[in-house]
Amino acid sequence: MAVSFTRFAKQMFVFFHVAAALLFLLACYGPYLSPERWWFLSFLGLGFAILLAVLIFFIFFWIVFAPRYMLISLLAMALGWKAITSFITLRPLPDFVAQKAPDTLRVMHWNVARFLELRRNDNNKSRVRARMLDIIKRQDADVLCFQEFYHSTDPQYYDNLNYIQQELNYPHVYFTWMEDGGKQWFGQAIFSRFPIVDTAKLVFPKPGLPETLLRADIAFGGDTVRVMTTHLQSVQFKKEDYESLEEIKSREDSMLQNSRSIFSKLKRAAVIRGEQAALVRAEMERSPHPIIITGDLNDVPNSYTYYTIGKGMQDAFLRKGFGIGRTYSGISPTLRIDYILTSKSFEVVQFQRIVRQLSDHYALVTDLKWKK
């Protein structure tokens, strides 16, 4: 039996419920609208988990007070079901089998954050790079796709390129740089144990950072697969921005003043990522081969970026993962911003996240095989 409460209170709760449902639906359909004009919808995408939680809360709330109002949440969730299934997957999660089947291609993606150590050292208490390389070695992947990869020809710094080629047995690599006298280079990299038969690079235009899209055509299983990896525009939060977020959370100082800089950076990054995503999509559509694309897209599943790049592709996490699939260890526990996407020519055999507090991103590994 429903518990009664005042008419005014009921009207207020209905109002907030309807408002939450409308914001939820805007977050669900925001990915279809370019952030150049509809940039504010990208903020709702970041809050998708909160809006979904509010709708679920109202379902249980109205069970007690007025069950018929549950329909507001149920209708909104039904209309936004596609967005929900892009955000979370609840299928049973089997153990990841370390031993590869002979006909599978194991792909590893990781934003390695320059391995956090640039200069050579013998400090056993701070050998982050060594632990990261050990994780990479133990995956025994056929293809490695790295973002924020670091390489140096200065003997005082780490030569990660040659180390991975020689010590980890990846003879084929695509990593581009220009000799500028600095002897240190950063960017994306693709390593492969299978032959690379063709390569190309797309440098995204300013005003974003000099991010790139790399592609390497790899001979595998009697056919050719186009492996692409990219790193899209980040928000570029600085130390003071993270401090502002903490002040907002604790309601210290001026919330308006702290929010202004943060929202400005979020808006700028969303617009630039939208432009970059369109360029990536155009490159994908020109491919004569099936595609595997990995990337730190710096955007959530309920975003224009993810929708543009992922349209018609398989998300390895959604196929074989479980839960929300957080890939970024900072700011929020709901940030899945790293992806492995594949053409439907592949079957996703298994998938895992490697949750280690080394880089600020978690590594992703998946096994793929050609569909018969």
PDB file of N, CA, C and O in Angstrom, residues 35 118 165 231 261 359:
ATOM      1  N   PRO A  35      29.084  18.823 -31.446  1.00  0.00           N
ATOM      2  CA  PRO A  35      29.392  19.716 -30.316  1.00  0.00           C
ATOM      3  C   PRO A  35      29.763  21.125 -30.740  1.00  0.00           C
ATOM      4  O   PRO A  35      29.839  22.022 -29.897  1.00  0.00           O
ATOM      5  N   LEU A 118      61.298   9.197 -17.599  1.00  0.00           N
ATOM      6  CA  LEU A 118      62.001   9.517 -18.834  1.00  0.00           C
ATOM      7  C   LEU A 118      63.504   9.287 -18.708  1.00  0.00           C
ATOM      8  O   LEU A 118      64.130   8.726 -19.604  1.00  0.00           O
ATOM      9  N   GLN A 165      61.226  -3.403 -29.370  1.00  0.00           N
ATOM     10  CA  GLN A 165      61.505  -4.187 -30.573  1.00  0.00           C
ATOM     11  C   GLN A 165      62.391  -5.395 -30.270  1.00  0.00           C
ATOM     12  O   GLN A 165      62.088  -6.515 -30.693  1.00  0.00           O
ATOM     13  N   HIS A 231      44.935   9.472 -30.370  1.00  0.00           N
ATOM     14  CA  HIS A 231      44.765  10.144 -29.084  1.00  0.00           C
ATOM     15  C   HIS A 231      44.114  11.485 -29.394  1.00  0.00           C
ATOM     16  O   HIS A 231      44.724  12.338 -30.046  1.00  0.00           O
ATOM     17  N   SER A 261      36.387  28.378 -15.473  1.00  0.00           N
ATOM     18  CA  SER A 261      37.563  27.886 -16.182  1.00  0.00           C
ATOM     19  C   SER A 261      37.391  26.438 -16.601  1.00  0.00           C
ATOM     20  O   SER A 261      37.753  26.045 -17.713  1.00  0.00           O
ATOM     21  N   SER A 359      50.249   3.881 -15.040  1.00  0.00           N
ATOM     22  CA  SER A 359      49.792   5.018 -15.820  1.00  0.00           C
ATOM     23  C   SER A 359      48.468   5.494 -15.227  1.00  0.00           C
ATOM     24  O   SER A 359      47.848   4.807 -14.404  1.00  0.00           O
TER      25      SER A 359
END
